[in-house]
PDB file of C-alpha atoms in Angstrom:
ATOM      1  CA  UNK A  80      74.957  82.492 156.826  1.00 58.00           C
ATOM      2  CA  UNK A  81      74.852  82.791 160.511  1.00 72.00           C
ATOM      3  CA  UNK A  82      77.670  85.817 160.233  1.00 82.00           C
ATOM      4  CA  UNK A  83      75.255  87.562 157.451  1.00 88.00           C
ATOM      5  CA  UNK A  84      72.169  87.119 160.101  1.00 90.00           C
ATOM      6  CA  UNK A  85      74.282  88.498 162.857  1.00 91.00           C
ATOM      7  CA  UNK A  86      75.560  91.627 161.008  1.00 94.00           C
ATOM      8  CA  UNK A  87      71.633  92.441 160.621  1.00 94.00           C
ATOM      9  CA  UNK A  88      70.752  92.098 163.613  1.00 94.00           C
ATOM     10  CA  UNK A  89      73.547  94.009 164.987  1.00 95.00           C
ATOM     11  CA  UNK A  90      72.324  96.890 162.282  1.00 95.00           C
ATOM     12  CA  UNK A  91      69.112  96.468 164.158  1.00 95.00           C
ATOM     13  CA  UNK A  92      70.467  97.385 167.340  1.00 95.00           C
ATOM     14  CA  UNK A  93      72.908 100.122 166.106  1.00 95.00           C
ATOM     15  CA  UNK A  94      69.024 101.635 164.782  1.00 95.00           C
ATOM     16  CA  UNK A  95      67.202 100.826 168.086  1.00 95.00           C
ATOM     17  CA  UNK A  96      69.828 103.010 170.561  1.00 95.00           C
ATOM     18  CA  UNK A  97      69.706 105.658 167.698  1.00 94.00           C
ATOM     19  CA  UNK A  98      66.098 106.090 168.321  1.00 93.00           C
ATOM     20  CA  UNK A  99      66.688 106.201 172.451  1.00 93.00           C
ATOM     21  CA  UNK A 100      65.377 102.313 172.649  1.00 94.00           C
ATOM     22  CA  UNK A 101      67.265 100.738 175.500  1.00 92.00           C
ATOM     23  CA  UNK A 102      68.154  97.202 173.761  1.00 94.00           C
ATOM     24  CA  UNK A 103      69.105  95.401 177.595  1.00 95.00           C
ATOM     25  CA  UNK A 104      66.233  96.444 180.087  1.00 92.00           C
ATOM     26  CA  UNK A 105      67.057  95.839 183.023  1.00 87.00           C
ATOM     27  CA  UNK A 106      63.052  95.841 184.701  1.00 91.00           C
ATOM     28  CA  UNK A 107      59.818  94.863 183.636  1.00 95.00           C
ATOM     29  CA  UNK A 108      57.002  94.436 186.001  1.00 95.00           C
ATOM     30  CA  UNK A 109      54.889  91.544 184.692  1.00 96.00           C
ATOM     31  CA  UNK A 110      51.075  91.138 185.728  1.00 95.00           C
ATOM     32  CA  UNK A 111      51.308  87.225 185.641  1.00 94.00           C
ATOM     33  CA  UNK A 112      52.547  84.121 183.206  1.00 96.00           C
ATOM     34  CA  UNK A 113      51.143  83.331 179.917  1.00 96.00           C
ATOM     35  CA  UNK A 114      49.357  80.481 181.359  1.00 95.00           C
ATOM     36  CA  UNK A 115      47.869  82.067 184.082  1.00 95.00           C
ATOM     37  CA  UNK A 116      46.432  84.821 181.577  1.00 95.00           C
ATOM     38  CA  UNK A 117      45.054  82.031 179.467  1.00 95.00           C
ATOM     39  CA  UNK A 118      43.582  80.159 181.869  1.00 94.00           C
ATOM     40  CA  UNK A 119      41.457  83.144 184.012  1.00 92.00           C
ATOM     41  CA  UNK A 120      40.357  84.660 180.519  1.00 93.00           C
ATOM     42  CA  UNK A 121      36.414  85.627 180.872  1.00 90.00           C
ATOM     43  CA  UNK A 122      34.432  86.772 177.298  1.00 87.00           C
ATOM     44  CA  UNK A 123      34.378  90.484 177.365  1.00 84.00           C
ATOM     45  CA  UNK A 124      37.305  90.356 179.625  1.00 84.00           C
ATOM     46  CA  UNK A 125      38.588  93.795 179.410  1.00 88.00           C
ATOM     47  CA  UNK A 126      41.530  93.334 181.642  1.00 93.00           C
ATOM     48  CA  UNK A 127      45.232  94.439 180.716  1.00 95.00           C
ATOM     49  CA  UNK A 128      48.122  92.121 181.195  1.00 97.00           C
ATOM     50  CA  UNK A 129      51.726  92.770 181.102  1.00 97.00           C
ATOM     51  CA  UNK A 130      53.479  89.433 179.997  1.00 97.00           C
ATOM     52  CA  UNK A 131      57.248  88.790 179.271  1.00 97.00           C
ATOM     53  CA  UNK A 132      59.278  86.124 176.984  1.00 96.00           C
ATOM     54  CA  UNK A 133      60.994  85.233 174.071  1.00 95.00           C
ATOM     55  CA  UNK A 134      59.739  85.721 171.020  1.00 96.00           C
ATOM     56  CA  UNK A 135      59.497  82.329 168.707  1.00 92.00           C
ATOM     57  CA  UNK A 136      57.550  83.060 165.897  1.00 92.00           C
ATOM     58  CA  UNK A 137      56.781  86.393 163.919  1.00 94.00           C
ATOM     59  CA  UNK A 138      54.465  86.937 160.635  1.00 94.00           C
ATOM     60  CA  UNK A 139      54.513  90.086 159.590  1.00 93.00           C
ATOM     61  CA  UNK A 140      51.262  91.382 157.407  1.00 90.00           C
ATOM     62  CA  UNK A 141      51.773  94.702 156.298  1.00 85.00           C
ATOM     63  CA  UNK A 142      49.999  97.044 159.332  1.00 89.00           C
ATOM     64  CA  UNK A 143      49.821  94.144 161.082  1.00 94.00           C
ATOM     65  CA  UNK A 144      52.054  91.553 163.050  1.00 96.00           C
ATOM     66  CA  UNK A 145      51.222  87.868 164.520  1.00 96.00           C
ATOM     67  CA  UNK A 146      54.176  86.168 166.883  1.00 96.00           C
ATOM     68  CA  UNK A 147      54.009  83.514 169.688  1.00 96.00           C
ATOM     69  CA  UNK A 148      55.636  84.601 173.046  1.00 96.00           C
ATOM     70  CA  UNK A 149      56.820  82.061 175.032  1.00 95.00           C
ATOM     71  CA  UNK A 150      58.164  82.341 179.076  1.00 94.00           C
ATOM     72  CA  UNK A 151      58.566  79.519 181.212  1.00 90.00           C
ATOM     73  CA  UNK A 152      54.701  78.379 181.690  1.00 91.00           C
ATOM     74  CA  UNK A 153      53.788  77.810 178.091  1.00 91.00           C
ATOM     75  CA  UNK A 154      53.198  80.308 175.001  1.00 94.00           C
ATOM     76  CA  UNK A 155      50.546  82.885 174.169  1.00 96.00           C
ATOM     77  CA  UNK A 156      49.359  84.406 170.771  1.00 97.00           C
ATOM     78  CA  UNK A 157      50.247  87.965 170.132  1.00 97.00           C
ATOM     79  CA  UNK A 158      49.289  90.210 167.895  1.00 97.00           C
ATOM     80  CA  UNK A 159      50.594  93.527 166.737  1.00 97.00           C
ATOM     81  CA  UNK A 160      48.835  96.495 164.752  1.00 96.00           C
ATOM     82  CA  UNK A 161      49.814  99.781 164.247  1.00 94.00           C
ATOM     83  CA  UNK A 162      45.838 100.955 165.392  1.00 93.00           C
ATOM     84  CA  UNK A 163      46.374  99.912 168.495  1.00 94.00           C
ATOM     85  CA  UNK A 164      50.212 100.627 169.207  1.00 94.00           C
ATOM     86  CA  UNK A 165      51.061 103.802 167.407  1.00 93.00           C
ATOM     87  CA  UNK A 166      53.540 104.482 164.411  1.00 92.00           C
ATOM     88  CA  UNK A 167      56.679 104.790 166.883  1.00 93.00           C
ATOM     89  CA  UNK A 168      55.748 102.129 168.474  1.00 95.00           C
ATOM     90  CA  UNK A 169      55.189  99.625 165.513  1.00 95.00           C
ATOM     91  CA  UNK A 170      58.610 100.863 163.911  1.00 93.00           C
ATOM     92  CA  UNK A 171      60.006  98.993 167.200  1.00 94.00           C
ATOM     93  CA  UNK A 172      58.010  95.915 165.777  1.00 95.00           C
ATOM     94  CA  UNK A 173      59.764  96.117 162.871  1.00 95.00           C
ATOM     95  CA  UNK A 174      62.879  95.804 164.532  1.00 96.00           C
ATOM     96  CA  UNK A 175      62.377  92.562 166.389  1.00 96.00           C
ATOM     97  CA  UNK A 176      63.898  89.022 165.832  1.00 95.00           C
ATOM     98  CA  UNK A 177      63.109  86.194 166.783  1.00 94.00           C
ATOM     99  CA  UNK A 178      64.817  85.235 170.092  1.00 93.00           C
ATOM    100  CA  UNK A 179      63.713  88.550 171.577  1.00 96.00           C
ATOM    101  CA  UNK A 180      62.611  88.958 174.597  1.00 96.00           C
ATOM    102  CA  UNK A 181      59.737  91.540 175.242  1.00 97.00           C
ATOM    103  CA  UNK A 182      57.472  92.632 177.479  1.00 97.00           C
ATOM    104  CA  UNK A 183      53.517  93.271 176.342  1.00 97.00           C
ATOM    105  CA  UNK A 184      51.186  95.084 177.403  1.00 97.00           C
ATOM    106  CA  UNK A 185      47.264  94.366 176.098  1.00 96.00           C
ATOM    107  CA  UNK A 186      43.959  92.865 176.870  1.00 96.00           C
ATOM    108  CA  UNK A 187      43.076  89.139 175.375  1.00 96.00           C
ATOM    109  CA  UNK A 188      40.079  88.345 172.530  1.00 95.00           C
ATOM    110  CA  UNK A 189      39.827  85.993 170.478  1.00 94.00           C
ATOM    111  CA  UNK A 190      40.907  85.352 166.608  1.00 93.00           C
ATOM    112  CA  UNK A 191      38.479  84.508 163.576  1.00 92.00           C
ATOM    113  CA  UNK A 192      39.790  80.825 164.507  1.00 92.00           C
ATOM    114  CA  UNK A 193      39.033  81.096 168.092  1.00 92.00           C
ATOM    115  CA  UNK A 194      42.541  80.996 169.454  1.00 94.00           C
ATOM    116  CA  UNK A 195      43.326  83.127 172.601  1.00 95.00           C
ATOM    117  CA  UNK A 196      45.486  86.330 171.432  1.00 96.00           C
ATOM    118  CA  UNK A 197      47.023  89.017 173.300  1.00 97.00           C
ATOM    119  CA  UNK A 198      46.293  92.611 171.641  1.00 97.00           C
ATOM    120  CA  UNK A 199      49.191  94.319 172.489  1.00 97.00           C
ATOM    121  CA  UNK A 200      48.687  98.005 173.196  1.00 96.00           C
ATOM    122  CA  UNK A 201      52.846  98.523 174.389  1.00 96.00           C
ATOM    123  CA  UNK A 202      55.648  96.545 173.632  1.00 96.00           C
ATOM    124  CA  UNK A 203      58.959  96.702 175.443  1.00 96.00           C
ATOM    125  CA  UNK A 204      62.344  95.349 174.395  1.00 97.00           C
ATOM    126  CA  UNK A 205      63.938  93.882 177.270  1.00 97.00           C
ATOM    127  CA  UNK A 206      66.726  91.893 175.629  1.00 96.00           C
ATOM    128  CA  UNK A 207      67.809  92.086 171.507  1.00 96.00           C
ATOM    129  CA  UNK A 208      69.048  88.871 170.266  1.00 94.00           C
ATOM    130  CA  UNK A 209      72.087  89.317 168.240  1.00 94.00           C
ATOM    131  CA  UNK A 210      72.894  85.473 167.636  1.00 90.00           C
ATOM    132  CA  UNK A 211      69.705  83.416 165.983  1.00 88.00           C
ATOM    133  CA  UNK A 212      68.570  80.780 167.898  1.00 84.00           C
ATOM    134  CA  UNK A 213      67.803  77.009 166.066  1.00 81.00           C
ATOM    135  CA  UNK A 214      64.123  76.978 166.819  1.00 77.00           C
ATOM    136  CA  UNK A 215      63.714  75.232 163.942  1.00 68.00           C
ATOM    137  CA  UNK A 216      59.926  75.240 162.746  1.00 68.00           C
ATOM    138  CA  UNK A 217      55.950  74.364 164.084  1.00 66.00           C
ATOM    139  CA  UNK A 218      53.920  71.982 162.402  1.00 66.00           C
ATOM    140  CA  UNK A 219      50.002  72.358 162.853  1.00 65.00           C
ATOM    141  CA  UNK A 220      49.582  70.840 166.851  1.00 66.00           C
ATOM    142  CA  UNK A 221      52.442  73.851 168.234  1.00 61.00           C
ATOM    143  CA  UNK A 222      55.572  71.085 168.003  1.00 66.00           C
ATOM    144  CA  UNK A 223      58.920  72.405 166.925  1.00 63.00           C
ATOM    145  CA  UNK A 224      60.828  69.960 164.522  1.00 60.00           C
ATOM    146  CA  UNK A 225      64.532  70.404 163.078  1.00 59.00           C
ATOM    147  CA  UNK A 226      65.817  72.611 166.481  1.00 64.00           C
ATOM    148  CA  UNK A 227      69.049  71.419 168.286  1.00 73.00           C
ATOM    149  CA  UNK A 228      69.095  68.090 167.273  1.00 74.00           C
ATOM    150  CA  UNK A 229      72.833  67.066 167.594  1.00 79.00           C
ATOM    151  CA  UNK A 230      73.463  65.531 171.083  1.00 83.00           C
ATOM    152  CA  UNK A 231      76.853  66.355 171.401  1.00 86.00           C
ATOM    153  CA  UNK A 232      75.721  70.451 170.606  1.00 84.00           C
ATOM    154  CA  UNK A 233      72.860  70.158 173.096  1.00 85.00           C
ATOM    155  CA  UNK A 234      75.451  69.060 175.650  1.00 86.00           C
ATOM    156  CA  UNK A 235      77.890  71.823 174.386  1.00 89.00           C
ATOM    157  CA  UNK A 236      75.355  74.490 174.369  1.00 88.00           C
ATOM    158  CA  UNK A 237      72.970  73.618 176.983  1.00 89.00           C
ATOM    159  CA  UNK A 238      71.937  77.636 176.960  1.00 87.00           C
ATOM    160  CA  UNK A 239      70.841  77.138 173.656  1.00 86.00           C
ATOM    161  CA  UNK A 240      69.191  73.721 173.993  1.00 87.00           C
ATOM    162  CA  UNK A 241      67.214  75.151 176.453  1.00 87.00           C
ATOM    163  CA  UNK A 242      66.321  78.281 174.874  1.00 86.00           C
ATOM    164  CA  UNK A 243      64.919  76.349 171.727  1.00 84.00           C
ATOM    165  CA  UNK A 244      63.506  73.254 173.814  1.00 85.00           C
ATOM    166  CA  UNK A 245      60.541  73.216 176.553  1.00 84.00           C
ATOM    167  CA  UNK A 246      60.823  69.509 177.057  1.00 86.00           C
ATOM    168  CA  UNK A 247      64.271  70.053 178.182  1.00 88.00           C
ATOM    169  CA  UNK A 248      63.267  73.076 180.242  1.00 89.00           C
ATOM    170  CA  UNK A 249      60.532  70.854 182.006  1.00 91.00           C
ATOM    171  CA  UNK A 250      63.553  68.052 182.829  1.00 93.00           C
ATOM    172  CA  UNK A 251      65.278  70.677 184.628  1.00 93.00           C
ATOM    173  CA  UNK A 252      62.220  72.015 186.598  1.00 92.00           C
ATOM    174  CA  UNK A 253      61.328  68.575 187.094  1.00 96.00           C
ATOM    175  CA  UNK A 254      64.538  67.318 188.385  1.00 97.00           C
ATOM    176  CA  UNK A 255      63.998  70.655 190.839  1.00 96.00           C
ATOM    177  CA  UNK A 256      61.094  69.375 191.842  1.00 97.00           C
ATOM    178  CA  UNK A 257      62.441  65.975 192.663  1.00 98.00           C
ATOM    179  CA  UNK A 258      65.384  67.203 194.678  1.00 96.00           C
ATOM    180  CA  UNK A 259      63.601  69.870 196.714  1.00 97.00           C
ATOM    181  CA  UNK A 260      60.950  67.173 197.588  1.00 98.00           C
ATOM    182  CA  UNK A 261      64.043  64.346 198.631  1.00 97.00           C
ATOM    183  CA  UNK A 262      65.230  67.458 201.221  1.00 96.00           C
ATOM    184  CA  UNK A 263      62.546  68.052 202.602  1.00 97.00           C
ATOM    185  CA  UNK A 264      61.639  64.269 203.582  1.00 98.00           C
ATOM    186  CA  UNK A 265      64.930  63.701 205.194  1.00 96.00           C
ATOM    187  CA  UNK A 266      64.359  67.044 206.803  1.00 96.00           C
ATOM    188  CA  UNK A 267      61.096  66.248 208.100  1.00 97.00           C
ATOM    189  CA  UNK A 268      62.710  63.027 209.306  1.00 96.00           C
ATOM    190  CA  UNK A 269      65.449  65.017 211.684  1.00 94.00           C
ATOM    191  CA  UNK A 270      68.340  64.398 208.954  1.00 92.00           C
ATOM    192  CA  UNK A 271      71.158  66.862 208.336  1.00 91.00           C
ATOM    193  CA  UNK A 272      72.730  67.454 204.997  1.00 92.00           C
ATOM    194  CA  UNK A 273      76.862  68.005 204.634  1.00 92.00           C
ATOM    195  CA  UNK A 274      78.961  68.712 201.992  1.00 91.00           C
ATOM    196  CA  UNK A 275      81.691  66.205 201.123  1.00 90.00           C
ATOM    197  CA  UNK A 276      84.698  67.041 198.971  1.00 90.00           C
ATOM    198  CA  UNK A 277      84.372  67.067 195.515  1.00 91.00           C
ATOM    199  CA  UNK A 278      88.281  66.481 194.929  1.00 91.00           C
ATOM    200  CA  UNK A 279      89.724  63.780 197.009  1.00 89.00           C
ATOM    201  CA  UNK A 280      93.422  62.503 198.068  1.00 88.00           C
ATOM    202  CA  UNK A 281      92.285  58.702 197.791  1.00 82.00           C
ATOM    203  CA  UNK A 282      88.941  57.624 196.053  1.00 78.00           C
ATOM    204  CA  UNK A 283      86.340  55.187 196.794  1.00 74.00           C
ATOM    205  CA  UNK A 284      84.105  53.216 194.011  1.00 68.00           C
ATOM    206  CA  UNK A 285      85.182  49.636 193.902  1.00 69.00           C
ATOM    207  CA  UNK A 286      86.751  49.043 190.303  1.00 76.00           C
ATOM    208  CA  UNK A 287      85.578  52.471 188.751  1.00 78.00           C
ATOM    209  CA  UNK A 288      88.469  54.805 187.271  1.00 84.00           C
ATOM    210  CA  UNK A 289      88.850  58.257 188.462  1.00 86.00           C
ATOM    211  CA  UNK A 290      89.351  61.399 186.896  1.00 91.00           C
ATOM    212  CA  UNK A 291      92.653  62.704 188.048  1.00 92.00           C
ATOM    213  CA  UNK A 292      94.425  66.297 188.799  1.00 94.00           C
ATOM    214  CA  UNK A 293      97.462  68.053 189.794  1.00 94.00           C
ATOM    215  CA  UNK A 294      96.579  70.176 192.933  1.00 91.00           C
ATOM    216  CA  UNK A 295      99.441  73.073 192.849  1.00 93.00           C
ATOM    217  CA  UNK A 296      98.453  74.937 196.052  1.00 92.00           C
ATOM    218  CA  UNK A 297      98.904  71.499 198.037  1.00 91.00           C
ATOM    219  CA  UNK A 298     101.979  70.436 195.216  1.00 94.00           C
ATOM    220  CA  UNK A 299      99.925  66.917 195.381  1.00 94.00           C
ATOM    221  CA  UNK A 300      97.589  64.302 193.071  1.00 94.00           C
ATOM    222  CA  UNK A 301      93.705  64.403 193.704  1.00 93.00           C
ATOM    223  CA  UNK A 302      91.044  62.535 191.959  1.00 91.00           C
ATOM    224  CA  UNK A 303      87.078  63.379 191.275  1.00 91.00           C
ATOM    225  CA  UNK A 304      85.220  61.610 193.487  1.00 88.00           C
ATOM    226  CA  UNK A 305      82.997  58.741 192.569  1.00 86.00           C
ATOM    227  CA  UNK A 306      81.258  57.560 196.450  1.00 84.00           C
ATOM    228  CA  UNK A 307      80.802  59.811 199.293  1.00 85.00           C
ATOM    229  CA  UNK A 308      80.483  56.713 201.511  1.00 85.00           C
ATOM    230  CA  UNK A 309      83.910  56.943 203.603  1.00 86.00           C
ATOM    231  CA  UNK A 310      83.333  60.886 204.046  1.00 89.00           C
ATOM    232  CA  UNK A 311      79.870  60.417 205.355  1.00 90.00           C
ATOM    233  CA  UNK A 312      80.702  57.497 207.591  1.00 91.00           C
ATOM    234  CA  UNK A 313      83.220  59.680 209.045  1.00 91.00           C
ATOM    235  CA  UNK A 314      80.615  62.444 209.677  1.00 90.00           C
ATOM    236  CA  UNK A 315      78.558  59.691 211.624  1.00 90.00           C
ATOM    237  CA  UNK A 316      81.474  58.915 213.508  1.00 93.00           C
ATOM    238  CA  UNK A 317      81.582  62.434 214.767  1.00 90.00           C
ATOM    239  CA  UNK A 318      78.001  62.259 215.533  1.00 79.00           C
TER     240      UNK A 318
END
């Protein structure tokens, strides 16, 4: 199945460079993030934004198109109609998967059910997706359900995991977060960070066992190293 999706999508990109689309942009200048559009919309707000993501949902209406853009601050409503963009430009539409990623160009208004929707007047492809990513579906409150959910594929193909999961996304920010914050206390504080080798000729760690390896260059055994204690006691020796 996943060959038979492939082989379209790979028709759909042998189509977009016959029509002179560029299917791997390499620039798009982007006005703001989804949530930062969202959250400074005013009624009668007239103003143009250019957003950029990954395209994670697409419903297709005849002259018309709905999808949900997603980049790393959240996800935004788009919507697609060949009024506003033009026959060329709606044949490009056509030609989108999900796992896109696009650029959009529009002003925001809001829906018959009062959500907040872009009204994209230009869409650029900045990167065609030729393998489908599990997104698995939305129920009603915006949640995905049935995406990556083998542990031992997540680990695998962290890319993928978090292409299809913004909890996982958020772990990685937050562990960011966490790290740049622990620097710059012991900065602050007159500390100095070093780097201690990651392969070591005798290992510390009490009872744990260590990964081992050949090193060839050296024609000798290291091992992974579980403690950095004797390293950075040695670096406080040296002052």
């Amino acid at each position: 199945m996943t060959g038979f999706v492939e082989a379209a999508r790979r028709e759909k990109l042998a189509e977009l460079v016959k029509r002179g689309v560029t299917p791997f942009a390499y620039r798009f200048d982007r006005s703001g993030a989804a949530a930062e559009a969202l959250a400074g919309f005013r009624e009668n707000d007239a103003t143009v934004h250019r957003l950029a993501g990954r395209l994670i949902l697409l419903r297709p209406m005849g002259k018309t198109t709905f999808g949900h853009l997603e980049d790393r601050s959240g996800k935004i409503q788009v919507y697609f109609k060949i009024d506003n963009l033009g026959a060329e430009q709606y044949e490009l539409v056509k030609l989108l998967d999900l796992g896109d990623v696009i650029g959009v160009e529009g002003p925001l208004f809001r829906t018959k059910t009062g959500e907040l929707t872009l009204r994209v007047e230009r869409v650029t492809l900045l990167t065609k997706s030729l393998r489908p990513l599990p997104l698995g579906k939305e129920d009603a409150e915006g949640k995905r359900h049935g995406d990556l959910a083998d542990p031992e594929l997540r680990a695998r193909q962290r890319y993928a995991h978090l292409a299809v999961d913004p909890d996982a996304r958020e772990r990685f920010q937050l562990r960011a977060r966490v790290v740049t914050y622990v620097r710059k206390f012991f900065d602050g504080r007159g500390y100095v960070e070093v780097e201690t080798p990651v392969l070591q000729p005798l290992y510390g760690g009490a009872m744990a066992r260590p990964f081992k390896t050949h090193y060839e260059a050296l024609d000798t055994d290291v091992y992974l190293r579980i403690a950095d204690e004797l390293y950075l006691k040695r670096c406080i020796v040296g002052g």
